[in-house]
mmCIF file of C-alpha atoms and ligand atoms in Angstrom:
data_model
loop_
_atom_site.group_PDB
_atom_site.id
_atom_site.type_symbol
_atom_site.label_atom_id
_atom_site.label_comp_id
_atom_site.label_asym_id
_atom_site.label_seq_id
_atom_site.Cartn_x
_atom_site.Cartn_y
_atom_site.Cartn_z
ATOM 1 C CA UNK R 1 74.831 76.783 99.096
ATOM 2 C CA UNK R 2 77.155 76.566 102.527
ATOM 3 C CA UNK R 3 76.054 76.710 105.329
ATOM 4 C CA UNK R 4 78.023 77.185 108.535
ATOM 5 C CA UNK R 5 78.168 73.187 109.466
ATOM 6 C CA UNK R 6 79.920 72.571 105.975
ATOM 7 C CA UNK R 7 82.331 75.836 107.308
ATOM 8 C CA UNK R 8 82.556 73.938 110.252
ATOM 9 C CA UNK R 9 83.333 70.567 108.937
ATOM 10 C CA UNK R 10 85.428 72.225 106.460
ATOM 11 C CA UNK R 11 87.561 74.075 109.368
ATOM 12 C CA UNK R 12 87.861 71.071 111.242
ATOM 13 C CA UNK R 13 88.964 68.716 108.458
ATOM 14 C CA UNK R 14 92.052 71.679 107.795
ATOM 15 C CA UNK R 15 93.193 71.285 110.966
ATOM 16 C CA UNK R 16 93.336 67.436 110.675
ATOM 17 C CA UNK R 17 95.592 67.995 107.789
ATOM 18 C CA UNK R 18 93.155 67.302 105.440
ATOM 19 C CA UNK R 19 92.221 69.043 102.037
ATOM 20 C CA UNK R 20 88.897 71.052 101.048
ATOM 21 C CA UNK R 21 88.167 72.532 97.967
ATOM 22 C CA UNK R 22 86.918 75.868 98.045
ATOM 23 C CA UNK R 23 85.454 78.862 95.905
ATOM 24 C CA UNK R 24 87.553 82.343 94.803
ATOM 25 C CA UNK R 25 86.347 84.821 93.257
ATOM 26 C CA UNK R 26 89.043 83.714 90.763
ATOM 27 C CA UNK R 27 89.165 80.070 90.176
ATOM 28 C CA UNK R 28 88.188 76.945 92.522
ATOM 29 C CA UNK R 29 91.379 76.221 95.177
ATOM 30 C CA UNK R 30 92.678 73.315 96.579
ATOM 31 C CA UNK R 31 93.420 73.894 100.327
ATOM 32 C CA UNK R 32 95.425 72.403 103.160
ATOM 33 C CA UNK R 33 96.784 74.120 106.356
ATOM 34 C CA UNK R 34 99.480 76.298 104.947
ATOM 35 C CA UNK R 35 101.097 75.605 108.468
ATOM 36 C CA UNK R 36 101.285 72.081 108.560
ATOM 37 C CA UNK R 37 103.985 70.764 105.753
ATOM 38 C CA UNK R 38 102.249 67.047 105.712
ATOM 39 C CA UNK R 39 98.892 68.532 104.452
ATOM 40 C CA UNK R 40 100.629 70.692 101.949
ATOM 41 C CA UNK R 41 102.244 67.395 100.982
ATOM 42 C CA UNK R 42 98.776 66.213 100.123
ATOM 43 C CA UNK R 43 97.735 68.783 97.881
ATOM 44 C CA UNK R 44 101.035 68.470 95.639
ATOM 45 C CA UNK R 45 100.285 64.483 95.773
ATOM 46 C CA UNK R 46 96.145 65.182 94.580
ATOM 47 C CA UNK R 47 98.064 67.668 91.951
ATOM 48 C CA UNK R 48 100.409 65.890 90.764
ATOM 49 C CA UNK R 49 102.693 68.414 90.910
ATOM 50 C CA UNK R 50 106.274 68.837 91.313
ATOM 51 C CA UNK R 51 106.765 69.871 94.730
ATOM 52 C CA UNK R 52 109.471 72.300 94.333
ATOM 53 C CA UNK R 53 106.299 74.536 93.174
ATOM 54 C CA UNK R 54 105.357 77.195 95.257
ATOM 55 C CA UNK R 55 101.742 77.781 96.476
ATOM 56 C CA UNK R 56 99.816 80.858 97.536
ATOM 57 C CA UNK R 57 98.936 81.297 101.060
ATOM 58 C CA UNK R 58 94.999 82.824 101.742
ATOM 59 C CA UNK R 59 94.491 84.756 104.696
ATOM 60 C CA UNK R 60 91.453 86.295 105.921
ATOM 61 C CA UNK R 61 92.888 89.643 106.615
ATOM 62 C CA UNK R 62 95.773 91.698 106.078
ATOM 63 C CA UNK R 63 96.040 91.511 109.761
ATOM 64 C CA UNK R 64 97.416 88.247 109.825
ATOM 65 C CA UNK R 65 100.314 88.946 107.234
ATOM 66 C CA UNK R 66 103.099 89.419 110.069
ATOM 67 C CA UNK R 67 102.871 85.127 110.644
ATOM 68 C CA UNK R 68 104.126 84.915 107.137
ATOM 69 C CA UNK R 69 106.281 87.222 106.094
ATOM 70 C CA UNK R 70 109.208 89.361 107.300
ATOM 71 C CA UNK R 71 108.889 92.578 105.539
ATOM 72 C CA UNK R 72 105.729 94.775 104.041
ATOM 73 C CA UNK R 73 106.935 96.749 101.956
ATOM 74 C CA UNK R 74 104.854 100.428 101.665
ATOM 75 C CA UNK R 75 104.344 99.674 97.855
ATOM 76 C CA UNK R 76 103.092 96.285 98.492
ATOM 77 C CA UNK R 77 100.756 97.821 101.180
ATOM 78 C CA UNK R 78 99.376 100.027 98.502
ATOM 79 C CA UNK R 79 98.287 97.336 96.442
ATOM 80 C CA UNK R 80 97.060 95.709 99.417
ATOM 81 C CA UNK R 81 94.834 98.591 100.431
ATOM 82 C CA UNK R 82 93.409 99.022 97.268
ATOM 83 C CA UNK R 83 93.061 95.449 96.191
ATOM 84 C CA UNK R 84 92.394 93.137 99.292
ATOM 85 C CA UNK R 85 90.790 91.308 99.707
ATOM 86 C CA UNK R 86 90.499 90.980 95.834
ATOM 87 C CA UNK R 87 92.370 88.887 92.883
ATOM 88 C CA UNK R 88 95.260 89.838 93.878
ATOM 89 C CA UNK R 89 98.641 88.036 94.866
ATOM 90 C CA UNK R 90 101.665 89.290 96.053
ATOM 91 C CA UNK R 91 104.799 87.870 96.226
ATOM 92 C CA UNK R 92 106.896 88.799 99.832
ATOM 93 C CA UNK R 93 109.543 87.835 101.532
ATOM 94 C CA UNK R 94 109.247 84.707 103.892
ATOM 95 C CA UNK R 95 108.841 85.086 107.348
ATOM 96 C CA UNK R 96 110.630 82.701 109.616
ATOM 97 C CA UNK R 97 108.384 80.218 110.337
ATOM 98 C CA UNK R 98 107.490 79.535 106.270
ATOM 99 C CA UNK R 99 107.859 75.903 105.409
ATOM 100 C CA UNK R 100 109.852 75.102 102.363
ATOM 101 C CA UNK R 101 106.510 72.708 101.267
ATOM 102 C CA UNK R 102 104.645 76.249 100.612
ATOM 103 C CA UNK R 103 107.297 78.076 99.119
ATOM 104 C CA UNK R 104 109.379 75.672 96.952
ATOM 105 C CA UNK R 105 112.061 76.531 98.698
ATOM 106 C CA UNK R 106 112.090 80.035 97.799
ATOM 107 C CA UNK R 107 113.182 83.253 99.803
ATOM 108 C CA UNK R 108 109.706 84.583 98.969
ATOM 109 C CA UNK R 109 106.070 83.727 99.857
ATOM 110 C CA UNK R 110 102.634 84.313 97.623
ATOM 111 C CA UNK R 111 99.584 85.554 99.788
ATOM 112 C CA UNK R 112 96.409 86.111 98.978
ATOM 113 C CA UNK R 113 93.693 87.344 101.030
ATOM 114 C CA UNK R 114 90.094 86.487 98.354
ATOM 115 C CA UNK R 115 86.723 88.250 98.372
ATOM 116 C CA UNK R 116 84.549 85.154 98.017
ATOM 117 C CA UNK R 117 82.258 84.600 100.429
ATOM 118 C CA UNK R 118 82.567 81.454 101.344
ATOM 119 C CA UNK R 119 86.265 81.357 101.400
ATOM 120 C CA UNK R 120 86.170 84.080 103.719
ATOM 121 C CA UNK R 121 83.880 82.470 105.712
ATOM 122 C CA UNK R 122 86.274 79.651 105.483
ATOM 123 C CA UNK R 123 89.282 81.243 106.332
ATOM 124 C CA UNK R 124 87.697 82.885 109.711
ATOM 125 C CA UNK R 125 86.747 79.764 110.600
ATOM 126 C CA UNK R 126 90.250 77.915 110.410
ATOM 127 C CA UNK R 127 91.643 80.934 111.744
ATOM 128 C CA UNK R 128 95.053 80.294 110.242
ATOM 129 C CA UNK R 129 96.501 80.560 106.823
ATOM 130 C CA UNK R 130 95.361 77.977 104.052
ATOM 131 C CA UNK R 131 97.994 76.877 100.928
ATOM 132 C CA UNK R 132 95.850 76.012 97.583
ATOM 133 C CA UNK R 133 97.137 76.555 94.268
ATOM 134 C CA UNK R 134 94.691 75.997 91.417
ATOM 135 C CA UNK R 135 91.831 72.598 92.135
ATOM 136 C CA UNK R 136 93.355 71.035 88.785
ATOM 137 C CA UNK R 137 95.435 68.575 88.089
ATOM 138 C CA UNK R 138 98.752 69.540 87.558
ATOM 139 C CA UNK R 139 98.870 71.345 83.687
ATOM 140 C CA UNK R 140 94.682 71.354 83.143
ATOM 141 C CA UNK R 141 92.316 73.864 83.248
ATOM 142 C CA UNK R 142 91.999 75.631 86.352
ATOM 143 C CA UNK R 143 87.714 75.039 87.798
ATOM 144 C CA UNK R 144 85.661 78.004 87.881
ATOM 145 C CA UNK R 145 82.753 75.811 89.200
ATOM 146 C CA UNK R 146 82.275 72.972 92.334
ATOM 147 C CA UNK R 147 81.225 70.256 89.702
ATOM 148 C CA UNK R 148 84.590 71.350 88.058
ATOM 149 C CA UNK R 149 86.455 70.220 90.970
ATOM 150 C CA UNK R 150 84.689 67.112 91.092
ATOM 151 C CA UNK R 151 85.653 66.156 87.277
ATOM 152 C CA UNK R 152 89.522 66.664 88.287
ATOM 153 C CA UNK R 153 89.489 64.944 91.517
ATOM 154 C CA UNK R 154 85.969 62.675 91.993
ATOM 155 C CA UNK R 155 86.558 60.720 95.178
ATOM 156 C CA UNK R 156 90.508 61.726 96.080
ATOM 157 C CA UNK R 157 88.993 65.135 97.463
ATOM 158 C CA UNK R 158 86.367 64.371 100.278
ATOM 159 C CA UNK R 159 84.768 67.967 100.744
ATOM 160 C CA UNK R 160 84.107 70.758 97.693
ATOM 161 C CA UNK R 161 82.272 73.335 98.826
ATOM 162 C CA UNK R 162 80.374 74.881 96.199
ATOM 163 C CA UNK R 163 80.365 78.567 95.963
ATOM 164 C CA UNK R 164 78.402 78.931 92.638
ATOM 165 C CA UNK R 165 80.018 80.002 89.433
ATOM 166 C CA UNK R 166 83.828 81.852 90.208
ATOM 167 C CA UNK R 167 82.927 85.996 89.233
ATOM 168 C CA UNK R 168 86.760 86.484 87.605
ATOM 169 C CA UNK R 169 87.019 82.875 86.096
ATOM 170 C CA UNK R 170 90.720 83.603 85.367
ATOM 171 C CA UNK R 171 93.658 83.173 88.632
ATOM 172 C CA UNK R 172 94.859 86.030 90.623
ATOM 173 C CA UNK R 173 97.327 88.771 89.167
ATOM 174 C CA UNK R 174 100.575 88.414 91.091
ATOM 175 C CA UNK R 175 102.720 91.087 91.966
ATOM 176 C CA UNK R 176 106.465 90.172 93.481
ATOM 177 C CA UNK R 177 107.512 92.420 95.557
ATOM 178 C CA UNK R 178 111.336 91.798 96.459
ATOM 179 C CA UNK R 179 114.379 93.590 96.514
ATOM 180 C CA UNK R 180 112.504 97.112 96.044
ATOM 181 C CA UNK R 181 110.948 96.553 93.047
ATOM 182 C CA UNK R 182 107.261 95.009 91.518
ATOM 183 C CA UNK R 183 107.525 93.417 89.039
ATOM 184 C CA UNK R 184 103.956 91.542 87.444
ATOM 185 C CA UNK R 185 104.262 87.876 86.985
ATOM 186 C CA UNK R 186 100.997 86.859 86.031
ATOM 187 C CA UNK R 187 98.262 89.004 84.109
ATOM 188 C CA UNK R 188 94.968 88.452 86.234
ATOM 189 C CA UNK R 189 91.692 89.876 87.371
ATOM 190 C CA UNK R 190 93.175 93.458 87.913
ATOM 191 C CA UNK R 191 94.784 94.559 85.192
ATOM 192 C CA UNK R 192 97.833 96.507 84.927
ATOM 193 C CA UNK R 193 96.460 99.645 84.393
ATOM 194 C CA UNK R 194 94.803 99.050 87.822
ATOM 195 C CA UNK R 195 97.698 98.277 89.384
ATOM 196 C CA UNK R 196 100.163 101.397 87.907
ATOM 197 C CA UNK R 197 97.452 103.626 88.303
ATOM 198 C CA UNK R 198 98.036 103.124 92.841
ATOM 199 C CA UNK R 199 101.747 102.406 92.329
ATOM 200 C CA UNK R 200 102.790 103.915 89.417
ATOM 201 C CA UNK R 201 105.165 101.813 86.649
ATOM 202 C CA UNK R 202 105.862 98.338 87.080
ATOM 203 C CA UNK R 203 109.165 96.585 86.145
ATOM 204 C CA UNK R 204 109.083 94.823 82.643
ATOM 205 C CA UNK R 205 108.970 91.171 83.359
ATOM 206 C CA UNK R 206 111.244 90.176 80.608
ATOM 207 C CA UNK R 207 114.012 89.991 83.439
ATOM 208 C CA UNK R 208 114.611 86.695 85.204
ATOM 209 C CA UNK R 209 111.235 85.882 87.569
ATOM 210 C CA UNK R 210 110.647 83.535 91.049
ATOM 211 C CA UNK R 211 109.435 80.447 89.545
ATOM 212 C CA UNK R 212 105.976 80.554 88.532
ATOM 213 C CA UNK R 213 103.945 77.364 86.978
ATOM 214 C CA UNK R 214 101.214 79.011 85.491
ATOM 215 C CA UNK R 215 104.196 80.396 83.593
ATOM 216 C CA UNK R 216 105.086 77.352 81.897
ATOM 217 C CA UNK R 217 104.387 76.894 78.513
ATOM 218 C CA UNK R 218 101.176 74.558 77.943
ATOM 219 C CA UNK R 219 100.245 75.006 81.100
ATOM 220 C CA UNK R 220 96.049 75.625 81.257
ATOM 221 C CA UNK R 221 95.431 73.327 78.337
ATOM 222 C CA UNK R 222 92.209 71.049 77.358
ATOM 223 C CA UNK R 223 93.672 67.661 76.225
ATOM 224 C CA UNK R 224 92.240 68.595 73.251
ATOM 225 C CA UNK R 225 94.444 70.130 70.741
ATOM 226 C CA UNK R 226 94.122 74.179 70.854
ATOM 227 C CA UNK R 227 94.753 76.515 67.772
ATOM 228 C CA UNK R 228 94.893 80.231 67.822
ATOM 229 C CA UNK R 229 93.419 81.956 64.843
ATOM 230 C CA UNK R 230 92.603 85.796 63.495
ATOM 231 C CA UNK R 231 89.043 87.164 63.126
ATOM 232 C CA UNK R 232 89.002 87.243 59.705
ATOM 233 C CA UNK R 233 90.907 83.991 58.972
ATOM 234 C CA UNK R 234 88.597 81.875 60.751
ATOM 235 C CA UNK R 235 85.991 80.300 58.611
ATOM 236 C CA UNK R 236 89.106 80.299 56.095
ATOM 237 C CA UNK R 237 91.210 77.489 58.557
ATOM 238 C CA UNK R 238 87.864 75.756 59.416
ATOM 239 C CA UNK R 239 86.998 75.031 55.739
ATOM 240 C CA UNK R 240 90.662 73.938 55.235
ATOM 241 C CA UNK R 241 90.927 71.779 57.882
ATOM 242 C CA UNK R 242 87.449 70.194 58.136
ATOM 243 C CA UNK R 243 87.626 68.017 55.542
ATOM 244 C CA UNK R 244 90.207 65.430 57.434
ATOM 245 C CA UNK R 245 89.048 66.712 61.193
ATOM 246 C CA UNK R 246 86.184 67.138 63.508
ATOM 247 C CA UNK R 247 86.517 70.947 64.731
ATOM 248 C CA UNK R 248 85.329 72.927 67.221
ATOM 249 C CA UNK R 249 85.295 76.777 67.797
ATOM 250 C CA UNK R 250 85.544 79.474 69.928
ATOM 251 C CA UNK R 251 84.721 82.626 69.238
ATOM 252 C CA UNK R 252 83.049 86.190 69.953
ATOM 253 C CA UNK R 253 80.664 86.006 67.181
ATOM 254 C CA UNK R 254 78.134 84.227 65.635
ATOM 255 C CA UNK R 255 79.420 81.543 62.891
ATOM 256 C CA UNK R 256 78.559 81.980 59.635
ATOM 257 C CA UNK R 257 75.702 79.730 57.430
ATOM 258 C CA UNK R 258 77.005 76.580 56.518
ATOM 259 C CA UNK R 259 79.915 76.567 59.076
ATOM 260 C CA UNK R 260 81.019 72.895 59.228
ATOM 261 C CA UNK R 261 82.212 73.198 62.941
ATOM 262 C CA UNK R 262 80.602 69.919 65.422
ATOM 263 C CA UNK R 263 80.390 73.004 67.601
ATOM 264 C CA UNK R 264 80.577 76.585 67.986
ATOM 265 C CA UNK R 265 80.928 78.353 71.749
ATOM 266 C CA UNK R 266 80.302 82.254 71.330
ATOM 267 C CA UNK R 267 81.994 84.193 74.336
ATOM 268 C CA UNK R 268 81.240 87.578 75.275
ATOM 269 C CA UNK R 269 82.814 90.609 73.200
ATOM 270 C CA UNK R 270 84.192 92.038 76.493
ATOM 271 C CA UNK R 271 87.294 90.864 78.536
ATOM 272 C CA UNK R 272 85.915 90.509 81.872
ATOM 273 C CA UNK R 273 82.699 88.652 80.710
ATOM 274 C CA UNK R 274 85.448 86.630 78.602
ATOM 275 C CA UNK R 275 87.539 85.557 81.158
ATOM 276 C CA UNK R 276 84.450 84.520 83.103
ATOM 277 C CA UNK R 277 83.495 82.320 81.107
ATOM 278 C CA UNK R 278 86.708 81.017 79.360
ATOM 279 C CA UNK R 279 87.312 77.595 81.355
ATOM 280 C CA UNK R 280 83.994 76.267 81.389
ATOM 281 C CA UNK R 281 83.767 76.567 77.880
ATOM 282 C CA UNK R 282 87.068 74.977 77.541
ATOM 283 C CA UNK R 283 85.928 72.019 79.352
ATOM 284 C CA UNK R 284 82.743 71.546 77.528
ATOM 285 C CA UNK R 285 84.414 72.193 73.800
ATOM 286 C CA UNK R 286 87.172 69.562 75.231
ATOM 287 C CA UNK R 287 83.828 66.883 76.178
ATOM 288 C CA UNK R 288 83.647 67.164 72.012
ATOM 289 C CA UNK R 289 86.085 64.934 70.877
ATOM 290 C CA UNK R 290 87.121 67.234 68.123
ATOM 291 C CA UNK R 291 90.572 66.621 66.990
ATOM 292 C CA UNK R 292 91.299 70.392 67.441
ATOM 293 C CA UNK R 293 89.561 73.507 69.294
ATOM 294 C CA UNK R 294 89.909 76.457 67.152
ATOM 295 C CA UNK R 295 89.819 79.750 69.194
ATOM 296 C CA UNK R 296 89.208 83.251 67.521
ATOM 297 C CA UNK R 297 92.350 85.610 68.883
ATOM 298 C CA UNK R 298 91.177 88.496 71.130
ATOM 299 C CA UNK R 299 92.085 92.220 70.868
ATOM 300 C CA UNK R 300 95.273 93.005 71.209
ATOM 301 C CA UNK R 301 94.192 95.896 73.979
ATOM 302 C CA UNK R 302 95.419 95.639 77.341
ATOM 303 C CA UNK R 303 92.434 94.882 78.689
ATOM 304 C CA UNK R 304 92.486 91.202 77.348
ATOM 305 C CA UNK R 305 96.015 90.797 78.736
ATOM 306 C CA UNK R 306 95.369 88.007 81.497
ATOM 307 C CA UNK R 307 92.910 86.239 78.846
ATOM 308 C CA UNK R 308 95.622 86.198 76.149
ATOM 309 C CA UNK R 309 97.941 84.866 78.356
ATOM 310 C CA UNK R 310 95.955 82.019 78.860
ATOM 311 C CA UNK R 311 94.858 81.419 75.411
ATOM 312 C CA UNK R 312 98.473 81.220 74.250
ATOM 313 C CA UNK R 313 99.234 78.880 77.139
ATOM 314 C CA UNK R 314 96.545 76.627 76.264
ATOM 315 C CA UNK R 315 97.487 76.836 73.098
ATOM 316 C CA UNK R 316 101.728 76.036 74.062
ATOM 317 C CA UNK R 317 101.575 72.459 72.846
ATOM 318 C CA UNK R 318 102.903 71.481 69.584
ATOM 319 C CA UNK R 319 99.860 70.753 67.106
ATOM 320 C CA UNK R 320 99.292 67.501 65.286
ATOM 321 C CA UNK R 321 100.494 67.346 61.672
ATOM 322 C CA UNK R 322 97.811 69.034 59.963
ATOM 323 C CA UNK R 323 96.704 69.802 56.299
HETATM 324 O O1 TXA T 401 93.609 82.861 91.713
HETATM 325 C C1 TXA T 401 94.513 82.186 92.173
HETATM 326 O O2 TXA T 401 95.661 82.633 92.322
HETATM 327 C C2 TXA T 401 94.193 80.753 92.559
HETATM 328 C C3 TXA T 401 93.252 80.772 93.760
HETATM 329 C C4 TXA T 401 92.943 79.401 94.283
HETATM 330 O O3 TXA T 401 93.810 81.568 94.763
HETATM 331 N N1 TXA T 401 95.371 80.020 92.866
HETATM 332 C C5 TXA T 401 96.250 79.672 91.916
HETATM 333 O O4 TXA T 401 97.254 78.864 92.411
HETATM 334 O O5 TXA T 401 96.156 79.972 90.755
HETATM 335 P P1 TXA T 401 98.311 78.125 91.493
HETATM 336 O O6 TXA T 401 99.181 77.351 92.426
HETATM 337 O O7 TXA T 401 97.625 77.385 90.430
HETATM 338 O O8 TXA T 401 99.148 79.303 90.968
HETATM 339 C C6 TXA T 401 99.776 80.088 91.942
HETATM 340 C C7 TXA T 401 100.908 80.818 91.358
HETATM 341 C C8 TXA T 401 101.880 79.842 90.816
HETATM 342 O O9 TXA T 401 102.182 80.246 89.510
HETATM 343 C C9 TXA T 401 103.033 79.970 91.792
HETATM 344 O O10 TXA T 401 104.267 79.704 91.209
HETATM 345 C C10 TXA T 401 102.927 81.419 92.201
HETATM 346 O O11 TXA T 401 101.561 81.582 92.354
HETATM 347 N N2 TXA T 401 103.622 81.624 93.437
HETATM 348 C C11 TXA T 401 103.276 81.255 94.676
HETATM 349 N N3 TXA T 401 104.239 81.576 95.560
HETATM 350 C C12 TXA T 401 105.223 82.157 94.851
HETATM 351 C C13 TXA T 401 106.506 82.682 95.154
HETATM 352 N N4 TXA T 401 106.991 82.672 96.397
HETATM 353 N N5 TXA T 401 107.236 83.188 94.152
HETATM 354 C C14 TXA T 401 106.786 83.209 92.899
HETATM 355 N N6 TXA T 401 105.595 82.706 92.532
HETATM 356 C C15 TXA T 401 104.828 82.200 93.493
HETATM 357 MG MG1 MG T 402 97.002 76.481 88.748
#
């Protein structure tokens, strides 16, 4: 567990412009002082991401929002009331004093203020606000536990604190907020139900968006190659293929006797105990070396929205020629 020197140490090595991994109740982050563009630098370099990406700001409280952005919408305080400090990201206009290196240049700013313990702990510590997008490499699974974070980054990251097992497991929803409308960008923890049901209707986000890189296609992918398939047509494309490859599976039931799968991951039959689990399972079916992951679609219910999302993004890259 953490204790308050590792908050401590943690705090101080922020404001030396250093990074620190930390726990969300969504997925592991990678922060840096959000105020200090050098250390952002870092995190884009640990990444190895383009650094015209944007990254969410996490604040302790609400209170702190006027240091980073220039308007509040009434809407966006809505969702803030009932959802902070929660899974929840909203997208606002900048404030002044922004730095390009945490918006990507953008008119706009993400911020975030998380329920997790420890990075709350963490944030009242460093007392400011602290950038970290996802503690992956750029285009990999996001971690959903400390030893997760450790696999990405080993070494090049000098302090993980380990908060335990990430409740959610999937990122934040994100809400932009601009130009009098919301408008969803990302399918998260609280659905959109949740969200229409303090706000009312969102915008359709088939309209042009801010840039967004969990929006890419393929992004959230094992390296191993991933294959959506129905219920019913699964043991169907495993016997098919498993003649030439070595196949894994992942599923919500049980397989069937016989099944000629090297492995075979059941996942919970409900979309928050899903989504909990989805990336760790993804990392150990990827530790296989199958030639292929085969996952078992999910409902098509609106519940399973932000785990869909993810499964067809992991699933974005073209698929080997295949029998
Ligand atoms: O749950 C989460 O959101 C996790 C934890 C660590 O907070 N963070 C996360 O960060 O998933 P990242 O960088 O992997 O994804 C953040 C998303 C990106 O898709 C980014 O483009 C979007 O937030 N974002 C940040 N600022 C934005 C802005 N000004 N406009 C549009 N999108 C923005
Ligand atoms: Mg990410």
């Amino acid at each position: 567990m953490t204790d308050t020197a590792q908050i401590e140490a943690a705090a101080r090595r922020l404001r030396a412009g250093e990074l620190v991994a930390f726990p969300t109740e969504t997925v592991y982050g990678l922060g840096a002082d959000a105020a200090n563009p050098a250390a952002v630098a870092r995190i884009f370099a640990a990444k190895g991401r383009p650094a015209s990406h944007p990254v969410i700001v996490h604040l302790a409280s609400v209170d702190q929002l006027g240091d980073w952005v220039r308007e509040f919408p009434e809407q966006a305080r809505r969702l803030a009331a009932a959802f902070w400090p929660g899974p929840l990201t909203l997208v606002l206009p900048r404030g002044p004093r922004v730095s390009d290196a945490v918006t990507g240049g953008q008119d706009s700013v993400g911020i975030r203020v998380p329920a997790h313990p420890v990075a709350r702990r963490l944030l009242e510590a460093f007392g400011g606000g602290v950038a970290a997008p996802s503690a992956n490499r750029y285009g990999r699974v996001s971690p959903t536990r400390a030893e997760h974070v450790r696999e990405e980054f080993g070494a090049a990251v000098g302090l993980v604190l380990d908060g335990g097992d990430c409740a959610v497991g999937l990122e934040s929803t994100i809400v932009a907020c601009l130009d009098g409308r919301l408008r969803l960008l990302r399918p998260g923890g609280i659905t959109r139900a949740q969200l229409e049901a303090v706000v009312g209707p969102l915008t359709s986000t088939d309209e042009p968006a801010p840039r967004v890189p969990g929006s890419e296609k393929s992004h959230y992918a094992p390296a191993t190659p991933v294959e959506l398939v129905e219920p019913a047509g699964l043991e169907a494309r495993l016997r098919a293929l498993s003649a030439g490859q070595q196949l894994v599976v992942l599923a919500r039931r049980a397989p069937s006797a016989g099944c000629a799968a090297r492995a075979w991951r059941v996942l919970p039959n409900d979309a928050a105990g899903y989504g909990h689990a989805l990336y760790a399972a993804l990392r150990e079916l990827d530790r296989c070396g199958a030639e292929r992951i085969l996952v078992e679609r999910v409902p098509d219910h609106a519940a399973w929205d932000a785990v869909r999302d993810r499964l067809e993004r992991a699933a974005a890259r073209e698929l080997p020629e295949s029998p």
